[in-house]
Amino acid sequence: MFDVSNDGTYFIYDEQKNEIISTSDFKNFYNFGKFQLSEPYSLNLQRTSLQVYEREADKTLLFSILGQFEREYEGNVQMKNQQVLKLEKYYLTTSKGERKFAINPQGWQHFIWKDNYVYLLAKNKVIIAELEYE
């Protein structure tokens, strides 16, 4: 699995070494996360952070784009500009749990937040929704 920043830097998960490799030219490499990661399920790169979700442990690890471990969150959480979304089994919620949306009676398996779009994945469907801020 991998993600690419706006400046062309690649962040690639190396399953054999159990770490993330960062490179922009495929000549120079920077590795990180070896002792924090167990079994990543997804990488999500935002402007200043890399978010790694581990499904088996049901936790999200937050790294700076320079590879520094910053924080661990319980559950499948994604952050952008001080906003936090968390995927519960049947819906998305805001950081404080005050608003629930994208309700699915069959349940969601995963989600990705890129730019102003949220991609919700269920067993037999994918929903792409544009977020509007109030």
PDB file of C-alpha atoms in Angstrom:
ATOM      1  CA  MET A   1       0.000   0.000   0.000  1.00  0.00           C
ATOM      2  CA  PHE A   2       1.153   3.543  -0.631  1.00  0.00           C
ATOM      3  CA  ASP A   3       0.161   7.188  -0.900  1.00  0.00           C
ATOM      4  CA  VAL A   4       1.734  10.129  -2.717  1.00  0.00           C
ATOM      5  CA  SER A   5       2.061  13.715  -1.493  1.00  0.00           C
ATOM      6  CA  ASN A   6       1.405  16.786  -3.632  1.00  0.00           C
ATOM      7  CA  ASP A   7       5.163  17.301  -4.038  1.00  0.00           C
ATOM      8  CA  GLY A   8       5.613  13.771  -5.418  1.00  0.00           C
ATOM      9  CA  THR A   9       6.976  12.097  -2.290  1.00  0.00           C
ATOM     10  CA  TYR A  10       5.940   8.448  -2.028  1.00  0.00           C
ATOM     11  CA  PHE A  11       5.059   6.809   1.277  1.00  0.00           C
ATOM     12  CA  ILE A  12       5.147   3.028   0.826  1.00  0.00           C
ATOM     13  CA  TYR A  13       4.490   0.314   3.391  1.00  0.00           C
ATOM     14  CA  ASP A  14       7.119  -2.445   3.217  1.00  0.00           C
ATOM     15  CA  GLU A  15       5.419  -5.564   4.559  1.00  0.00           C
ATOM     16  CA  GLN A  16       8.632  -7.581   4.892  1.00  0.00           C
ATOM     17  CA  LYS A  17      10.434  -4.944   6.960  1.00  0.00           C
ATOM     18  CA  ASN A  18       7.208  -3.763   8.621  1.00  0.00           C
ATOM     19  CA  GLU A  19       8.030  -0.096   8.112  1.00  0.00           C
ATOM     20  CA  ILE A  20       7.131   2.852   5.926  1.00  0.00           C
ATOM     21  CA  ILE A  21       9.539   4.001   3.248  1.00  0.00           C
ATOM     22  CA  SER A  22       9.518   7.604   2.095  1.00  0.00           C
ATOM     23  CA  THR A  23      11.185   8.690  -1.151  1.00  0.00           C
ATOM     24  CA  SER A  24      10.791  11.351  -3.796  1.00  0.00           C
ATOM     25  CA  ASP A  25      13.451  10.165  -6.252  1.00  0.00           C
ATOM     26  CA  PHE A  26      13.752   6.395  -5.615  1.00  0.00           C
ATOM     27  CA  LYS A  27      17.462   6.923  -4.922  1.00  0.00           C
ATOM     28  CA  ASN A  28      17.286   8.284  -1.392  1.00  0.00           C
ATOM     29  CA  PHE A  29      15.043   6.545   1.120  1.00  0.00           C
ATOM     30  CA  TYR A  30      13.898   7.329   4.643  1.00  0.00           C
ATOM     31  CA  ASN A  31      12.376   4.528   6.735  1.00  0.00           C
ATOM     32  CA  PHE A  32      10.192   4.902   9.820  1.00  0.00           C
ATOM     33  CA  GLY A  33       7.508   3.233  11.917  1.00  0.00           C
ATOM     34  CA  LYS A  34       9.289  -0.092  12.399  1.00  0.00           C
ATOM     35  CA  PHE A  35       8.585  -0.310  16.131  1.00  0.00           C
ATOM     36  CA  GLN A  36       5.132   1.293  16.074  1.00  0.00           C
ATOM     37  CA  LEU A  37       3.489  -0.725  13.283  1.00  0.00           C
ATOM     38  CA  SER A  38       2.023  -4.201  13.563  1.00  0.00           C
ATOM     39  CA  GLU A  39      -0.313  -4.878  10.595  1.00  0.00           C
ATOM     40  CA  PRO A  40      -1.323  -1.701   8.720  1.00  0.00           C
ATOM     41  CA  TYR A  41      -4.496  -1.828   6.663  1.00  0.00           C
ATOM     42  CA  SER A  42      -4.314   1.626   5.037  1.00  0.00           C
ATOM     43  CA  LEU A  43      -2.167   4.730   4.646  1.00  0.00           C
ATOM     44  CA  ASN A  44      -3.762   8.146   4.312  1.00  0.00           C
ATOM     45  CA  LEU A  45      -1.540  11.116   3.623  1.00  0.00           C
ATOM     46  CA  GLN A  46      -2.774  14.573   4.497  1.00  0.00           C
ATOM     47  CA  ARG A  47      -0.830  17.791   4.049  1.00  0.00           C
ATOM     48  CA  THR A  48       1.254  17.521   7.228  1.00  0.00           C
ATOM     49  CA  SER A  49       0.629  13.988   8.463  1.00  0.00           C
ATOM     50  CA  LEU A  50       0.489  10.329   7.533  1.00  0.00           C
ATOM     51  CA  GLN A  51      -2.308   8.342   9.147  1.00  0.00           C
ATOM     52  CA  VAL A  52      -1.938   4.573   9.373  1.00  0.00           C
ATOM     53  CA  TYR A  53      -4.965   2.457  10.260  1.00  0.00           C
ATOM     54  CA  GLU A  54      -4.427  -0.995  11.744  1.00  0.00           C
ATOM     55  CA  ARG A  55      -7.641  -2.967  11.404  1.00  0.00           C
ATOM     56  CA  GLU A  56      -6.744  -5.916  13.661  1.00  0.00           C
ATOM     57  CA  ALA A  57      -5.750  -3.621  16.529  1.00  0.00           C
ATOM     58  CA  ASP A  58      -8.482  -1.101  15.586  1.00  0.00           C
ATOM     59  CA  LYS A  59      -6.211   1.889  16.023  1.00  0.00           C
ATOM     60  CA  THR A  60      -4.893   4.762  13.943  1.00  0.00           C
ATOM     61  CA  LEU A  61      -1.289   5.900  14.223  1.00  0.00           C
ATOM     62  CA  LEU A  62      -0.387   9.465  13.327  1.00  0.00           C
ATOM     63  CA  PHE A  63       3.070  10.303  11.960  1.00  0.00           C
ATOM     64  CA  SER A  64       4.442  13.608  10.739  1.00  0.00           C
ATOM     65  CA  ILE A  65       5.430  13.580   7.070  1.00  0.00           C
ATOM     66  CA  LEU A  66       9.022  13.526   8.357  1.00  0.00           C
ATOM     67  CA  GLY A  67       8.312  10.163  10.011  1.00  0.00           C
ATOM     68  CA  GLN A  68       8.011  11.226  13.638  1.00  0.00           C
ATOM     69  CA  PHE A  69       5.422   9.310  15.636  1.00  0.00           C
ATOM     70  CA  GLU A  70       2.927  11.822  17.041  1.00  0.00           C
ATOM     71  CA  ARG A  71      -0.111  10.086  18.450  1.00  0.00           C
ATOM     72  CA  GLU A  72      -2.269   6.964  18.579  1.00  0.00           C
ATOM     73  CA  TYR A  73      -6.063   7.060  18.258  1.00  0.00           C
ATOM     74  CA  GLU A  74      -8.514   4.317  19.121  1.00  0.00           C
ATOM     75  CA  GLY A  75     -10.508   3.178  16.077  1.00  0.00           C
ATOM     76  CA  ASN A  76     -10.454   4.140  12.402  1.00  0.00           C
ATOM     77  CA  VAL A  77      -9.804   7.877  12.575  1.00  0.00           C
ATOM     78  CA  GLN A  78      -8.757  10.369   9.927  1.00  0.00           C
ATOM     79  CA  MET A  79      -7.806  13.988  10.473  1.00  0.00           C
ATOM     80  CA  LYS A  80      -7.610  17.075   8.323  1.00  0.00           C
ATOM     81  CA  ASN A  81      -7.117  20.722   9.390  1.00  0.00           C
ATOM     82  CA  GLN A  82      -8.073  20.173  13.039  1.00  0.00           C
ATOM     83  CA  GLN A  83     -11.162  18.188  11.957  1.00  0.00           C
ATOM     84  CA  VAL A  84     -11.472  14.539  12.946  1.00  0.00           C
ATOM     85  CA  LEU A  85     -13.748  11.870  11.493  1.00  0.00           C
ATOM     86  CA  LYS A  86     -14.141   8.444  13.072  1.00  0.00           C
ATOM     87  CA  LEU A  87     -15.716   5.420  11.447  1.00  0.00           C
ATOM     88  CA  GLU A  88     -18.050   3.521  13.713  1.00  0.00           C
ATOM     89  CA  LYS A  89     -19.618   0.302  12.470  1.00  0.00           C
ATOM     90  CA  TYR A  90     -22.732   1.888  10.946  1.00  0.00           C
ATOM     91  CA  TYR A  91     -21.839   5.576  10.516  1.00  0.00           C
ATOM     92  CA  LEU A  92     -19.213   8.315  10.541  1.00  0.00           C
ATOM     93  CA  THR A  93     -18.966  10.657  13.479  1.00  0.00           C
ATOM     94  CA  THR A  94     -17.146  13.884  14.247  1.00  0.00           C
ATOM     95  CA  SER A  95     -14.353  14.031  16.807  1.00  0.00           C
ATOM     96  CA  LYS A  96     -16.627  14.771  19.719  1.00  0.00           C
ATOM     97  CA  GLY A  97     -19.254  12.278  18.578  1.00  0.00           C
ATOM     98  CA  GLU A  98     -21.859  15.019  18.403  1.00  0.00           C
ATOM     99  CA  ARG A  99     -22.813  14.464  14.758  1.00  0.00           C
ATOM    100  CA  LYS A 100     -23.473  11.157  13.047  1.00  0.00           C
ATOM    101  CA  PHE A 101     -23.801  10.886   9.289  1.00  0.00           C
ATOM    102  CA  ALA A 102     -23.417   8.479   6.355  1.00  0.00           C
ATOM    103  CA  ILE A 103     -25.549   5.909   8.166  1.00  0.00           C
ATOM    104  CA  ASN A 104     -25.505   2.433   6.603  1.00  0.00           C
ATOM    105  CA  PRO A 105     -27.651  -0.334   8.198  1.00  0.00           C
ATOM    106  CA  GLN A 106     -25.372  -3.001   6.692  1.00  0.00           C
ATOM    107  CA  GLY A 107     -22.266  -1.384   8.171  1.00  0.00           C
ATOM    108  CA  TRP A 108     -19.114   0.199   6.760  1.00  0.00           C
ATOM    109  CA  GLN A 109     -15.801  -1.604   6.422  1.00  0.00           C
ATOM    110  CA  HIS A 110     -13.432   1.313   5.824  1.00  0.00           C
ATOM    111  CA  PHE A 111     -13.240   4.942   4.776  1.00  0.00           C
ATOM    112  CA  ILE A 112     -10.759   7.335   3.213  1.00  0.00           C
ATOM    113  CA  TRP A 113     -10.803  11.117   3.511  1.00  0.00           C
ATOM    114  CA  LYS A 114      -8.993  12.855   0.645  1.00  0.00           C
ATOM    115  CA  ASP A 115      -9.283  16.562  -0.070  1.00  0.00           C
ATOM    116  CA  ASN A 116     -12.992  17.350   0.428  1.00  0.00           C
ATOM    117  CA  TYR A 117     -14.191  13.836  -0.407  1.00  0.00           C
ATOM    118  CA  VAL A 118     -14.977  10.875   1.813  1.00  0.00           C
ATOM    119  CA  TYR A 119     -14.874   7.398   0.267  1.00  0.00           C
ATOM    120  CA  LEU A 120     -16.936   4.890   2.247  1.00  0.00           C
ATOM    121  CA  LEU A 121     -16.468   1.185   1.579  1.00  0.00           C
ATOM    122  CA  ALA A 122     -19.021  -1.482   2.408  1.00  0.00           C
ATOM    123  CA  LYS A 123     -19.232  -5.121   1.437  1.00  0.00           C
ATOM    124  CA  ASN A 124     -21.025  -4.514  -1.869  1.00  0.00           C
ATOM    125  CA  LYS A 125     -20.773  -0.781  -2.447  1.00  0.00           C
ATOM    126  CA  VAL A 126     -18.606   2.311  -2.454  1.00  0.00           C
ATOM    127  CA  ILE A 127     -20.000   5.752  -1.699  1.00  0.00           C
ATOM    128  CA  ILE A 128     -18.136   8.932  -2.606  1.00  0.00           C
ATOM    129  CA  ALA A 129     -19.392  12.043  -0.828  1.00  0.00           C
ATOM    130  CA  GLU A 130     -18.226  15.629  -0.982  1.00  0.00           C
ATOM    131  CA  LEU A 131     -17.944  17.320   2.399  1.00  0.00           C
ATOM    132  CA  GLU A 132     -19.326  20.814   2.787  1.00  0.00           C
ATOM    133  CA  TYR A 133     -18.204  22.883   5.733  1.00  0.00           C
ATOM    134  CA  GLU A 134     -20.567  25.167   7.617  1.00  0.00           C
TER     135      GLU A 134
END
